[in-house]
Coordinates of C-alpha atoms in Angstrom, one line a residue:
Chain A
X1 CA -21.2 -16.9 -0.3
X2 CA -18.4 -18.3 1.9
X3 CA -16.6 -21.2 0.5
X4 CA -14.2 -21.4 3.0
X5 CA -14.1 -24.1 5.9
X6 CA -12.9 -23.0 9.0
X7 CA -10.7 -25.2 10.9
X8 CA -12.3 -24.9 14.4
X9 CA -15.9 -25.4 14.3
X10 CA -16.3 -23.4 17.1
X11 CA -15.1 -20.6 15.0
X12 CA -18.0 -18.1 15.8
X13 CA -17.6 -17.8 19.8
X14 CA -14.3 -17.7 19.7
X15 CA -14.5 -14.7 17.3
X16 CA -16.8 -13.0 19.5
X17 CA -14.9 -13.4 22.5
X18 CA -12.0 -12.5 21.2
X19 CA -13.5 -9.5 19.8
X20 CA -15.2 -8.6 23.0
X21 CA -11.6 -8.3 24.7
X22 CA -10.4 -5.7 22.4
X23 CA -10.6 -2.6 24.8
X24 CA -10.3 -0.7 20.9
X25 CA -13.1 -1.8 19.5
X26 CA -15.1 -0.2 22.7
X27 CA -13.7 2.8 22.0
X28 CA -14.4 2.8 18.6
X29 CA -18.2 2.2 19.5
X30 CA -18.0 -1.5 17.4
X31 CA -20.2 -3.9 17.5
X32 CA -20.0 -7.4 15.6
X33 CA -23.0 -8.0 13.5
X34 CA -21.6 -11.0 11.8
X35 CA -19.4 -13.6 11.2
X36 CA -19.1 -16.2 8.9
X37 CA -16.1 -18.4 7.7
X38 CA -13.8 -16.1 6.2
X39 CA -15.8 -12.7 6.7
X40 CA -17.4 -10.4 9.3
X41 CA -19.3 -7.6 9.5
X42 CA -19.1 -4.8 11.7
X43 CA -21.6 -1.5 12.1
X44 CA -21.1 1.6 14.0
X45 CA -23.2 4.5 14.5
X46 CA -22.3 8.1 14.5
X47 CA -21.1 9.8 17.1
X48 CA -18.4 12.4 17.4
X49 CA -15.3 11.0 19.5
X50 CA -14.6 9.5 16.2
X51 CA -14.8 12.2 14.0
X52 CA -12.4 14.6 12.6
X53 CA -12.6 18.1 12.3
X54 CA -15.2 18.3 9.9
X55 CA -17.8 15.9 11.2
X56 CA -16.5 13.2 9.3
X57 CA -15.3 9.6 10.6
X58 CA -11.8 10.0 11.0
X59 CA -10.0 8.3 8.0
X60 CA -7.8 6.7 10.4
X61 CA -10.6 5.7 12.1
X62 CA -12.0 4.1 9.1
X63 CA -9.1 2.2 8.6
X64 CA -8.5 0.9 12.4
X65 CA -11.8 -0.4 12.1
X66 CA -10.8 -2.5 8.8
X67 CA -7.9 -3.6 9.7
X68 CA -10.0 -5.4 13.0
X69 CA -12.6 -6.5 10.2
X70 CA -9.7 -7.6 8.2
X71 CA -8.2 -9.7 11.0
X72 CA -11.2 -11.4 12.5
X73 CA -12.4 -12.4 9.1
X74 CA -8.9 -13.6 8.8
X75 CA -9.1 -15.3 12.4
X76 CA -12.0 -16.7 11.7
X77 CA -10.7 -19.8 9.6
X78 CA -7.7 -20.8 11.9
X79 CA -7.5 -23.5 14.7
X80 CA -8.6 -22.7 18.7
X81 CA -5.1 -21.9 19.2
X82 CA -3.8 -19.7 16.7
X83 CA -3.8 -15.6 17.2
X84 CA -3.9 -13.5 14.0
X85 CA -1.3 -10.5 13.9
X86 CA -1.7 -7.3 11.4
X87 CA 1.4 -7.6 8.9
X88 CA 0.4 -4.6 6.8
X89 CA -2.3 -2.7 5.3
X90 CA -3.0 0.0 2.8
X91 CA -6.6 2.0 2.7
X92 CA -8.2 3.9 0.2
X93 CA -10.1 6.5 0.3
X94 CA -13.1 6.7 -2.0
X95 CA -15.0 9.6 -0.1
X96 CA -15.7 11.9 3.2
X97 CA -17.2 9.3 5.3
X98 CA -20.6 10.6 6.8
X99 CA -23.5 8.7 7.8
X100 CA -26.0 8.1 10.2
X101 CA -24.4 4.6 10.5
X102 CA -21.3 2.9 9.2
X103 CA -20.5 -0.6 7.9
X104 CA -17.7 -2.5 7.6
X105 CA -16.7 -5.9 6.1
X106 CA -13.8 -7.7 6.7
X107 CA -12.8 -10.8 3.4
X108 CA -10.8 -13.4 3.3
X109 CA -9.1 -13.6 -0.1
X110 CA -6.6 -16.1 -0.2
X111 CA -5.9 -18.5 3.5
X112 CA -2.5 -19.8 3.9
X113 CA -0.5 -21.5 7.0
X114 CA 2.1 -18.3 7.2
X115 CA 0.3 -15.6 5.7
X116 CA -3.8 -14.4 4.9
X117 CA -4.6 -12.2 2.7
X118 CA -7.7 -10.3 2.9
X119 CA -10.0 -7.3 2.3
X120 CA -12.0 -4.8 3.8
X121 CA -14.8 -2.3 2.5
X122 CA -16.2 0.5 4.0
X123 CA -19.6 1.9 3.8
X124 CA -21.7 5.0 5.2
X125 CA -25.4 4.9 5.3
X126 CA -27.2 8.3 5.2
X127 CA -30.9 9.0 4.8
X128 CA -31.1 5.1 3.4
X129 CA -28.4 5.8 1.1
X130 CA -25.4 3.7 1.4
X131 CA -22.1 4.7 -0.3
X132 CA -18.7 3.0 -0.2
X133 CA -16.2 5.2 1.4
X134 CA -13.0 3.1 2.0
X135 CA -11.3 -0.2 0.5
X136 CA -8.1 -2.4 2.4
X137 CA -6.3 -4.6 1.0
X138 CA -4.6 -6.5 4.3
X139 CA -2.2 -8.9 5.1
X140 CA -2.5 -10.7 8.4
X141 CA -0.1 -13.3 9.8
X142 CA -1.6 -16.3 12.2
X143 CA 1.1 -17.0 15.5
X144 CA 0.6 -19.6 17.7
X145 CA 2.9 -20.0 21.3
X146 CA 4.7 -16.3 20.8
X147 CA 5.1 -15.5 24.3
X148 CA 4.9 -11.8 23.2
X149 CA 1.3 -12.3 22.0
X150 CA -0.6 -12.7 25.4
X151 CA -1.9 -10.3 27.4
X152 CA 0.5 -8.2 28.7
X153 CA -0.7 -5.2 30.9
Chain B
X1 CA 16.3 19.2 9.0
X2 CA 13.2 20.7 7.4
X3 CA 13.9 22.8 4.4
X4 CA 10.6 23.1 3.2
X5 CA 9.0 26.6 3.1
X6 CA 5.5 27.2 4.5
X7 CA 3.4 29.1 2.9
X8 CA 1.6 31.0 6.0
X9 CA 4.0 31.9 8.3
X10 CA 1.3 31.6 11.2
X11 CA 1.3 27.4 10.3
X12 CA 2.1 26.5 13.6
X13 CA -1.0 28.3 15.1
X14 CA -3.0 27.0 12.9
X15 CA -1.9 23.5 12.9
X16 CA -2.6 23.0 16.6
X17 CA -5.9 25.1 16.0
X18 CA -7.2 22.6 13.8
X19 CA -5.6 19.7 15.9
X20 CA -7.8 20.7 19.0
X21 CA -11.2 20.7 16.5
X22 CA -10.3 16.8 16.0
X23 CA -12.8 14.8 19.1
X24 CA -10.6 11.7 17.5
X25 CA -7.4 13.0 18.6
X26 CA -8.7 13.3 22.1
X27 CA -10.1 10.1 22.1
X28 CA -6.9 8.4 21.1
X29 CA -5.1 10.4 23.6
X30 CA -2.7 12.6 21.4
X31 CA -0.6 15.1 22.5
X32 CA 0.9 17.7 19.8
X33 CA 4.7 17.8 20.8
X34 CA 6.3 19.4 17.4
X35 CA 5.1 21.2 14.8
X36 CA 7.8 22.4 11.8
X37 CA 7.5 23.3 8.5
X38 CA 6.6 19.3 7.0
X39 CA 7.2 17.7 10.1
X40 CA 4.7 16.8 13.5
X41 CA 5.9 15.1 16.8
X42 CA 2.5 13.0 18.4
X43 CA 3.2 11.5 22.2
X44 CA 0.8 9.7 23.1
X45 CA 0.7 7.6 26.7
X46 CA 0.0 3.7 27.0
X47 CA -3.6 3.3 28.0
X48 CA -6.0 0.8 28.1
X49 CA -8.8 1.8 25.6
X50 CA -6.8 2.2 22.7
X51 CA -5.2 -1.5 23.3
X52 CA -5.8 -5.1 21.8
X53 CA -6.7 -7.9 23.2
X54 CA -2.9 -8.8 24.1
X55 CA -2.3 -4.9 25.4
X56 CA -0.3 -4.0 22.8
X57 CA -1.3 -0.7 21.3
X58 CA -3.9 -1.6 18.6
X59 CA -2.2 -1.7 15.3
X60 CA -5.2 0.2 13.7
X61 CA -4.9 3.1 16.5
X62 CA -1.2 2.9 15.6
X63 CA -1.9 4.0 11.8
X64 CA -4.9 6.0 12.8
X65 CA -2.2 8.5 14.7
X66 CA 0.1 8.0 12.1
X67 CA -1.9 9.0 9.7
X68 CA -2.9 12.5 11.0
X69 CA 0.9 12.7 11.8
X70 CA 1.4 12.7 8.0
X71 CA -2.0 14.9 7.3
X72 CA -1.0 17.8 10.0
X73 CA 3.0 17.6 8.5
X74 CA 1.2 18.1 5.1
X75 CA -0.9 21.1 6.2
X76 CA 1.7 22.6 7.9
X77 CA 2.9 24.2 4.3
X78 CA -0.5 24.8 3.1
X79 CA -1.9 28.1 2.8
X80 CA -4.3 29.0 5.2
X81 CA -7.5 28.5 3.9
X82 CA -6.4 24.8 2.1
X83 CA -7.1 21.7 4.5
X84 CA -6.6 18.7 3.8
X85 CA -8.0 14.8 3.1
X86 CA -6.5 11.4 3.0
X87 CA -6.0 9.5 -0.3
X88 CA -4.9 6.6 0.7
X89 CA -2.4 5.7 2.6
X90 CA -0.3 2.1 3.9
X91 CA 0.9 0.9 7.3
X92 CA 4.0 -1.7 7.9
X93 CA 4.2 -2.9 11.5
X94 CA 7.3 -4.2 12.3
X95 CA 7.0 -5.2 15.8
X96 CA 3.8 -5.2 18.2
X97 CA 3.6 -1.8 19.9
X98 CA 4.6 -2.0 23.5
X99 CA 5.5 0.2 25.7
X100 CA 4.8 3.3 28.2
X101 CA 5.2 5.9 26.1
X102 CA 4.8 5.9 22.1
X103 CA 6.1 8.3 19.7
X104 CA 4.8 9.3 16.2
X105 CA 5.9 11.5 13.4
X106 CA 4.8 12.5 10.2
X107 CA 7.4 14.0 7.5
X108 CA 6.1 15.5 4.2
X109 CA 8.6 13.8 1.6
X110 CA 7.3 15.5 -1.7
X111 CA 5.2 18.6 -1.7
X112 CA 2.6 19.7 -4.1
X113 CA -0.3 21.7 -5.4
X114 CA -2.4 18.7 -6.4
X115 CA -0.8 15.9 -4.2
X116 CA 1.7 15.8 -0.8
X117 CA 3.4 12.9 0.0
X118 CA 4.6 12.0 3.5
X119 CA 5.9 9.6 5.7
X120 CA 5.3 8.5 9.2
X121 CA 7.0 6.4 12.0
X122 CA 5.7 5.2 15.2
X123 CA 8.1 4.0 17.8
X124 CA 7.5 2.6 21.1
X125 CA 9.6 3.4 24.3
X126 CA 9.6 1.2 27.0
X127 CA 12.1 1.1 29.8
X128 CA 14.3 4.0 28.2
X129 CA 14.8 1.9 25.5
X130 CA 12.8 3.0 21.9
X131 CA 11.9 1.1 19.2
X132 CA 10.5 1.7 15.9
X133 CA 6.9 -0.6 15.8
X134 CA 5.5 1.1 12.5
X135 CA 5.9 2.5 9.2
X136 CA 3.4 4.8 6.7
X137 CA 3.9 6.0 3.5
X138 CA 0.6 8.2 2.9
X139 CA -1.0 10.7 -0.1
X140 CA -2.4 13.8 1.3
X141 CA -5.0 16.1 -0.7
X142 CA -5.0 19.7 -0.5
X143 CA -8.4 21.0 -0.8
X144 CA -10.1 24.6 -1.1
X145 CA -13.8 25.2 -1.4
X146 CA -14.8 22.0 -1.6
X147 CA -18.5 22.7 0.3
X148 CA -18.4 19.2 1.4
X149 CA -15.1 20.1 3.8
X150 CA -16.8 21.8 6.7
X151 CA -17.9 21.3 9.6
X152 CA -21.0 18.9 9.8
X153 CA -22.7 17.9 12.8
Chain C
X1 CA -21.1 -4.8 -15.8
X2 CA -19.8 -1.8 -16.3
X3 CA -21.9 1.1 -15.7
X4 CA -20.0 4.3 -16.3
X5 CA -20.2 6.1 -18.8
X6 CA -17.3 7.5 -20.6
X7 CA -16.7 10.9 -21.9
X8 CA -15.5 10.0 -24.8
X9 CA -17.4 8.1 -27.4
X10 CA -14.6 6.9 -29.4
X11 CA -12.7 5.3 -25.8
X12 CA -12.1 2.3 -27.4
X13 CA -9.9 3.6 -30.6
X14 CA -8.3 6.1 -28.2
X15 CA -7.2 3.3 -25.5
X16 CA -5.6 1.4 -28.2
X17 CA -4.2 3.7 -30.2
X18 CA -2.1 4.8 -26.4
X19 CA -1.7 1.4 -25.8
X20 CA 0.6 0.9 -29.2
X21 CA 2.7 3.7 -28.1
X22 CA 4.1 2.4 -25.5
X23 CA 7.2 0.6 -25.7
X24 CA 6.4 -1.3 -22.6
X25 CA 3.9 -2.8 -23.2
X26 CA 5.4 -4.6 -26.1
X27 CA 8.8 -5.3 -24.0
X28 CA 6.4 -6.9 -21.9
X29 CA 4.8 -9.4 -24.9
X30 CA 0.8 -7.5 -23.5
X31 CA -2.1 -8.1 -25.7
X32 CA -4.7 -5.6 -24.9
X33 CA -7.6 -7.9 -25.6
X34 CA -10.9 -6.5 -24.0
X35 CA -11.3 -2.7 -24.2
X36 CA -15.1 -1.3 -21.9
X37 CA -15.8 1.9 -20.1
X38 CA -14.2 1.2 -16.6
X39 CA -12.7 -1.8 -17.5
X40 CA -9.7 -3.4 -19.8
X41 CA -8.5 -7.0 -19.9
X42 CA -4.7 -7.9 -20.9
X43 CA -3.4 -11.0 -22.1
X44 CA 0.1 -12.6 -21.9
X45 CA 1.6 -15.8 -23.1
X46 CA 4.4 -17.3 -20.8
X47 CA 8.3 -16.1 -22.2
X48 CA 11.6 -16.3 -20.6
X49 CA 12.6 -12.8 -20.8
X50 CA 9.4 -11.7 -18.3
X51 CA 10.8 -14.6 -15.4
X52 CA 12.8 -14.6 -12.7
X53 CA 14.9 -17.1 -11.2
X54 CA 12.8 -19.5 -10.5
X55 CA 10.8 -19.6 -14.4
X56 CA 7.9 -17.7 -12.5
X57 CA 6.6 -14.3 -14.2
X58 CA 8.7 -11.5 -12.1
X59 CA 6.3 -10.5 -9.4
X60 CA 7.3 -6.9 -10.2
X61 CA 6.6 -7.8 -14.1
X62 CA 3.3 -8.7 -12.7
X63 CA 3.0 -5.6 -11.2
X64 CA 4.1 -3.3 -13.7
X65 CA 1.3 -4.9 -16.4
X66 CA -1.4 -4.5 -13.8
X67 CA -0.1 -0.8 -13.2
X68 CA -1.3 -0.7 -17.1
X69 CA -4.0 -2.2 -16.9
X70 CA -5.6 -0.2 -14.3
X71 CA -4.2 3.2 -15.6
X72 CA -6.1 2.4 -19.0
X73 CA -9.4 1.0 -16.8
X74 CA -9.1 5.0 -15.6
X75 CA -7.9 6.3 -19.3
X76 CA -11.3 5.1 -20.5
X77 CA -13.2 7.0 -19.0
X78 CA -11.3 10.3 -19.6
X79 CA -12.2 13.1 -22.2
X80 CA -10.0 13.2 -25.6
X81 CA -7.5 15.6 -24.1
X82 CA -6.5 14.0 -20.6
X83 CA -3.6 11.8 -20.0
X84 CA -3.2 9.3 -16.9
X85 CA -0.3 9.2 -14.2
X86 CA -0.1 6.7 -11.8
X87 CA 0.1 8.3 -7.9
X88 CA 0.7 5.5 -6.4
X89 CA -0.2 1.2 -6.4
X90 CA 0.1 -1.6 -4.1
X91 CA 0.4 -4.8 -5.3
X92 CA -0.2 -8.3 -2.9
X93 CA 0.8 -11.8 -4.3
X94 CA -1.0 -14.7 -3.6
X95 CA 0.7 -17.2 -5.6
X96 CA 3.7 -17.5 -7.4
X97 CA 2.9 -16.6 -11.3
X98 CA 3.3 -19.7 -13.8
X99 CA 1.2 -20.5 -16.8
X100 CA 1.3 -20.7 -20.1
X101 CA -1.0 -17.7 -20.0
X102 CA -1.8 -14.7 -17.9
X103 CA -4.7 -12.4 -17.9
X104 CA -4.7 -9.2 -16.0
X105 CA -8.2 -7.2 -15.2
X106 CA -7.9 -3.4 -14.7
X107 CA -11.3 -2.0 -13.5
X108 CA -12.5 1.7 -12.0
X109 CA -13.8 1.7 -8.4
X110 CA -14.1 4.9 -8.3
X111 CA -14.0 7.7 -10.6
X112 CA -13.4 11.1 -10.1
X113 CA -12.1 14.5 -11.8
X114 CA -9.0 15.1 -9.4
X115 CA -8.2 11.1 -9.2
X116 CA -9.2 8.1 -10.3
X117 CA -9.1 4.5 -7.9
X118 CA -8.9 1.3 -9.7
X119 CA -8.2 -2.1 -8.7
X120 CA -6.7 -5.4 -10.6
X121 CA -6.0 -8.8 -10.3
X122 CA -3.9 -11.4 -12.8
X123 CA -4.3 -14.6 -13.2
X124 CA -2.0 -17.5 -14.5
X125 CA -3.7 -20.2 -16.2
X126 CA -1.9 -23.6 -16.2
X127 CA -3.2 -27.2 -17.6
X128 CA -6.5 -25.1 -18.3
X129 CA -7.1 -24.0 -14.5
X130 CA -7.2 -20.3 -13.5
X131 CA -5.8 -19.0 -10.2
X132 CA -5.8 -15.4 -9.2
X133 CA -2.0 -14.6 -8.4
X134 CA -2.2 -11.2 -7.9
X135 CA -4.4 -7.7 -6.7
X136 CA -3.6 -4.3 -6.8
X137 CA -5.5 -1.1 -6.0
X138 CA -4.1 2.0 -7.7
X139 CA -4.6 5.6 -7.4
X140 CA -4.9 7.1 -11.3
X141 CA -4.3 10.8 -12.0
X142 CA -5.7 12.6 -15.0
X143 CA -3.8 15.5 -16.5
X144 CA -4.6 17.7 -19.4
X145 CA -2.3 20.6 -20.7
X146 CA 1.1 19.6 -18.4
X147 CA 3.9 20.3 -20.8
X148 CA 6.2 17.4 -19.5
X149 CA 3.5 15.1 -20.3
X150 CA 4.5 14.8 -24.1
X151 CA 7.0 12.6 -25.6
X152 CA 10.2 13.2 -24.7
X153 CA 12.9 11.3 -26.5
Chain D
X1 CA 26.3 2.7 7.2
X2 CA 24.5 -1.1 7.1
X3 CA 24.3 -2.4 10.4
X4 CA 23.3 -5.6 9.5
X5 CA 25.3 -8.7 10.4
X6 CA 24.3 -11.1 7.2
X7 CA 24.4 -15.0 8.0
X8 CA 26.2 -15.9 4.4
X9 CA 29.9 -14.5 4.4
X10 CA 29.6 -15.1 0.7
X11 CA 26.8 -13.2 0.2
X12 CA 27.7 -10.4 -2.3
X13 CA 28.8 -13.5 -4.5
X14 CA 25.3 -15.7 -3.8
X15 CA 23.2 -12.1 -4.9
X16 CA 25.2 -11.8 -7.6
X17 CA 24.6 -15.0 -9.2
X18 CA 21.1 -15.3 -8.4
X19 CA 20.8 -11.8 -9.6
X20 CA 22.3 -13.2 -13.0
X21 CA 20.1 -16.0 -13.4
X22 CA 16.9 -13.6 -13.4
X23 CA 16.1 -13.0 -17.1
X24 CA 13.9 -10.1 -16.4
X25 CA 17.0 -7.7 -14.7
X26 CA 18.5 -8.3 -18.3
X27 CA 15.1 -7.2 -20.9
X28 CA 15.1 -4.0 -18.3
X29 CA 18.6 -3.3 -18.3
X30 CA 19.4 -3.4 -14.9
X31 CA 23.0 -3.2 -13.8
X32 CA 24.0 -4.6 -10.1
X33 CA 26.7 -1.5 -9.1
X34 CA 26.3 -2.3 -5.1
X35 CA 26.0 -5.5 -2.6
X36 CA 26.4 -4.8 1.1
X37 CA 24.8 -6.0 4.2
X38 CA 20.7 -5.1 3.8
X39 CA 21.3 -2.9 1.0
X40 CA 21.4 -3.2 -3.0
X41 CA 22.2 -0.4 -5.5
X42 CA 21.0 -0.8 -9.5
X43 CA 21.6 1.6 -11.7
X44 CA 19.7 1.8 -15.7
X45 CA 20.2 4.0 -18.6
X46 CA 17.3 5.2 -20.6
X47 CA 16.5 3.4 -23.0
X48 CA 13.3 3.0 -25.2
X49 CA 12.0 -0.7 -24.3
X50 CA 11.0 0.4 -20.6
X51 CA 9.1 3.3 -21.6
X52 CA 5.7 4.6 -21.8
X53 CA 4.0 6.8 -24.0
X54 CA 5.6 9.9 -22.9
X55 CA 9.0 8.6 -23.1
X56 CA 9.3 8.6 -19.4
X57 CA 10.7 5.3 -17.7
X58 CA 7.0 3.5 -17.0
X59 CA 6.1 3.6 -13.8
X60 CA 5.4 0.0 -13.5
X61 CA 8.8 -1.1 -14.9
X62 CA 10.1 1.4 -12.1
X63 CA 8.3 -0.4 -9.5
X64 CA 10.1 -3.7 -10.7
X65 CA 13.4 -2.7 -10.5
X66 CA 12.3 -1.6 -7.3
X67 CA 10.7 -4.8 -6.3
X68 CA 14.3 -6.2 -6.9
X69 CA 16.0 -3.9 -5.2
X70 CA 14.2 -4.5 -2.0
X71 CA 14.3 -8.6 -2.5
X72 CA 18.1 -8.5 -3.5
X73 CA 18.9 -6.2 -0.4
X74 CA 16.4 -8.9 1.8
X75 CA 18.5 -11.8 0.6
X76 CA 22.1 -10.5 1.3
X77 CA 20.7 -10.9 5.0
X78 CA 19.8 -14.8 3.9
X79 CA 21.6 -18.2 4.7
X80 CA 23.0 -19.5 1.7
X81 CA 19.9 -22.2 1.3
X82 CA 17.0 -19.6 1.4
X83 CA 14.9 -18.1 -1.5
X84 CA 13.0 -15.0 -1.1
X85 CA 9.4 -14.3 -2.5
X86 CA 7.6 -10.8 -2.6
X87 CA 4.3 -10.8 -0.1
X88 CA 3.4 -7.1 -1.4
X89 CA 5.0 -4.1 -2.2
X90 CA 3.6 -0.6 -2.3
X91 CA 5.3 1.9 -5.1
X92 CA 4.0 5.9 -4.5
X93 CA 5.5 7.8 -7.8
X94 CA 7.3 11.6 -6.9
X95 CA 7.9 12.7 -10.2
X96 CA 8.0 11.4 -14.1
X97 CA 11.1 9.6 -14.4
X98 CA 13.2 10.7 -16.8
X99 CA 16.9 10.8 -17.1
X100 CA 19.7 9.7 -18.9
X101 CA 20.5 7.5 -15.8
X102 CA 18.3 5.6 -12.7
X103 CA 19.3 4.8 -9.8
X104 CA 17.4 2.5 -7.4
X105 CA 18.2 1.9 -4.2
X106 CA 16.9 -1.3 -1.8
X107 CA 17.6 -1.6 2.2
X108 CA 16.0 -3.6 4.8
X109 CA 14.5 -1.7 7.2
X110 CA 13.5 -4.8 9.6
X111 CA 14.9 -8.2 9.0
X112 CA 13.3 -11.4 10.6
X113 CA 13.1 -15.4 10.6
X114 CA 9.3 -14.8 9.0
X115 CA 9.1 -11.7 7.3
X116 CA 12.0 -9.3 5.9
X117 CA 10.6 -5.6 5.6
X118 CA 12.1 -2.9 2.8
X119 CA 12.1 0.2 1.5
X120 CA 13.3 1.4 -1.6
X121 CA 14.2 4.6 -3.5
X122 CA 14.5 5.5 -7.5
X123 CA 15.9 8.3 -8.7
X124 CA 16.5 10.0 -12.2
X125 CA 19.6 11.7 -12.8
X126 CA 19.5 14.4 -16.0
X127 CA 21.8 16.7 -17.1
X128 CA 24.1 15.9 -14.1
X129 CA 20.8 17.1 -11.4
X130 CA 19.6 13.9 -9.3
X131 CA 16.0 13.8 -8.2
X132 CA 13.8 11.5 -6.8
X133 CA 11.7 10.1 -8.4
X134 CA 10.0 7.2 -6.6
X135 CA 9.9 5.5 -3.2
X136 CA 8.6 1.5 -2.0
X137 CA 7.8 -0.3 0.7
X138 CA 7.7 -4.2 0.6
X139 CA 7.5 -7.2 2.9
X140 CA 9.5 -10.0 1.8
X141 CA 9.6 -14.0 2.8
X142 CA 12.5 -16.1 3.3
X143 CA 11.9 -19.3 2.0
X144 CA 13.6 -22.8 2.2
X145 CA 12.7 -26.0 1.1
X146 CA 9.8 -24.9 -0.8
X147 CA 9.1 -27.2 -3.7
X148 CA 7.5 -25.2 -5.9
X149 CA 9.9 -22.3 -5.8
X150 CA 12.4 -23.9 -8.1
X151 CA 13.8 -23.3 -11.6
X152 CA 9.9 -24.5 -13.6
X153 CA 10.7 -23.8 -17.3

């Protein structure tokens, strides 16, 4: 469905790695189905250091989680050397989020040099039942030779 | 500063009651510093698992503690069988979030019976030196009864 | 597409008949062109009055005709007796505006009794070409029996 | 109480006449009381044109004044050859607006080469009592030497 052409063919590796250096997205318990050009997918199972106080995923946790989808489907379509920063995002809430397993997709919706614009949708899968539980609309900025945006501790 | 009136005079109790019952808030690594009527203080300490692949705090983590900064500030003048649930809610980052120590507070701007609306800031301190690094602006639900709202797993 | 279904039997008199009343709307030169259960679509020709300084539609013009649009996506669904008010919308550009026509979709994500979430997205169309300029998601409210709902002036 | 340092000396002249060149200020009535380092003050009377059903100021036509604001109080920070454009802006509505008077208020919260970010406040002001009514945030773009953001019509 992708009609986007990523700049850097290597474009899926270096998603992955990049995504695997994310000490977050460990403690988030996410892994990285898939990834196209201009769109991921993540899943995440259930399991209680990311719930709130009812049982649910933490709606924060919901939206840390699309914001990363949101920026790797962004990161996706820029050159080898270009990092992808979060400029803003704004979540929705559609409904508790509860499921045996979780699943998250990160859009591209409009590329550009200075700014990408994309969005994420959230989804909880219960007893075969999945049920959309979050939207994001995201803006992500790509940086390339900030010396603030390297690794830093 | 806070002129709002609570309407259970035990909301500081049960704010940090219900704060304890969140695993996410342990997983993040939040401390409860302040609790007035409409207003929470978060500290939270720089550490590894909650970074990004730079070591900046993860942006996502960043509104994930901001927004139960704003949720707790709204609960704080509920009465005490309410809780309550996200709506939405939307994150600026203004700088990437650096530093030993973080800050994070949540301010209810507009209370309500259907609807509270609040506000959060996250600020970064490093070297004695703070800096704001976020912004939220977030819709809180009050709920009651809502059979859906308990405990789960 | 759509498939809610609305309260209301007669949604599509009741839509328009709001619609006229508001002085807005005609300020605004809308055409309220497609009326379904879920869904409206708006139509604009290009005029000075709507532009900035640049001859583009006012991105807040934008804004405020999508705000419309999505609060009658939610009003369509709504018994006889409720009224809308918007909570809150965020709006991202991804083009400057500039046509000689606009449409503007307003659709229901989610419905709900306590709130409603909707999304929408304008388009200018230029030469014959169609480019999505705009999105929004929006958090609808329905309201029955509040006095200062009425007409005021 | 601005602690901005703008580039333009002239600026309070530059806003003004860009402000006077935008046709849509003038269909919604929008006065320019204020200029001042990173922060803009409008004020409206009621009037029937920018109202919605109710007779309330609409809520969208709120947010546009308030889009203004905020891009107005962005550019007073600007070098006499930049433009500004809106990226996004997120409007969360306090109260029906009604008055015989609005005021809105624009300040930039963060300035920067890329992105400018802003937050702005409306407020109604009946029978002499000022309430709030409104609040934004928006990221805004400097621009220079964009071709396609010139006078088109």
């Amino acid at each position: 469905l992708s009609t986007f052409t990523p700049k850097d063919p290597n474009f899926k590796n270096r998603v992955r790695e990049n995504f695997n250096l994310q000490p977050m997205m460990k403690t988030l318990g996410v892994n990285l189905d898939v990834v196209e050009a201009g769109k991921v997918i993540f899943t995440v199972q259930h399991h209680n250091p990311i719930t709130q106080q009812h049982g649910f995923l933490h709606g924060g946790g919901v939206a840390a989680i699309l914001d990363s989808a949101c920026g790797y489907a962004a990161m996706s379509l820029l050159g080898e050397m270009e990092e992808i920063l979060t400029v803003e995002f704004k979540t929705n809430f559609l409904a508790p989020a509860l499921g045996e397993t979780y699943r998250f997709e990160g859009s591209v919706v409009k590329p550009g040099r200075t700014l990408v614009v994309t969005e994420g949708k959230a989804f909880a899968i219960k007893d075969g039942v999945e049920k959309q539980v979050a939207m994001m609309t995201a803006t992500m900025m790509p940086i390339m030779g900030r010396d603030d945006v390297k690794p830093a501790y």
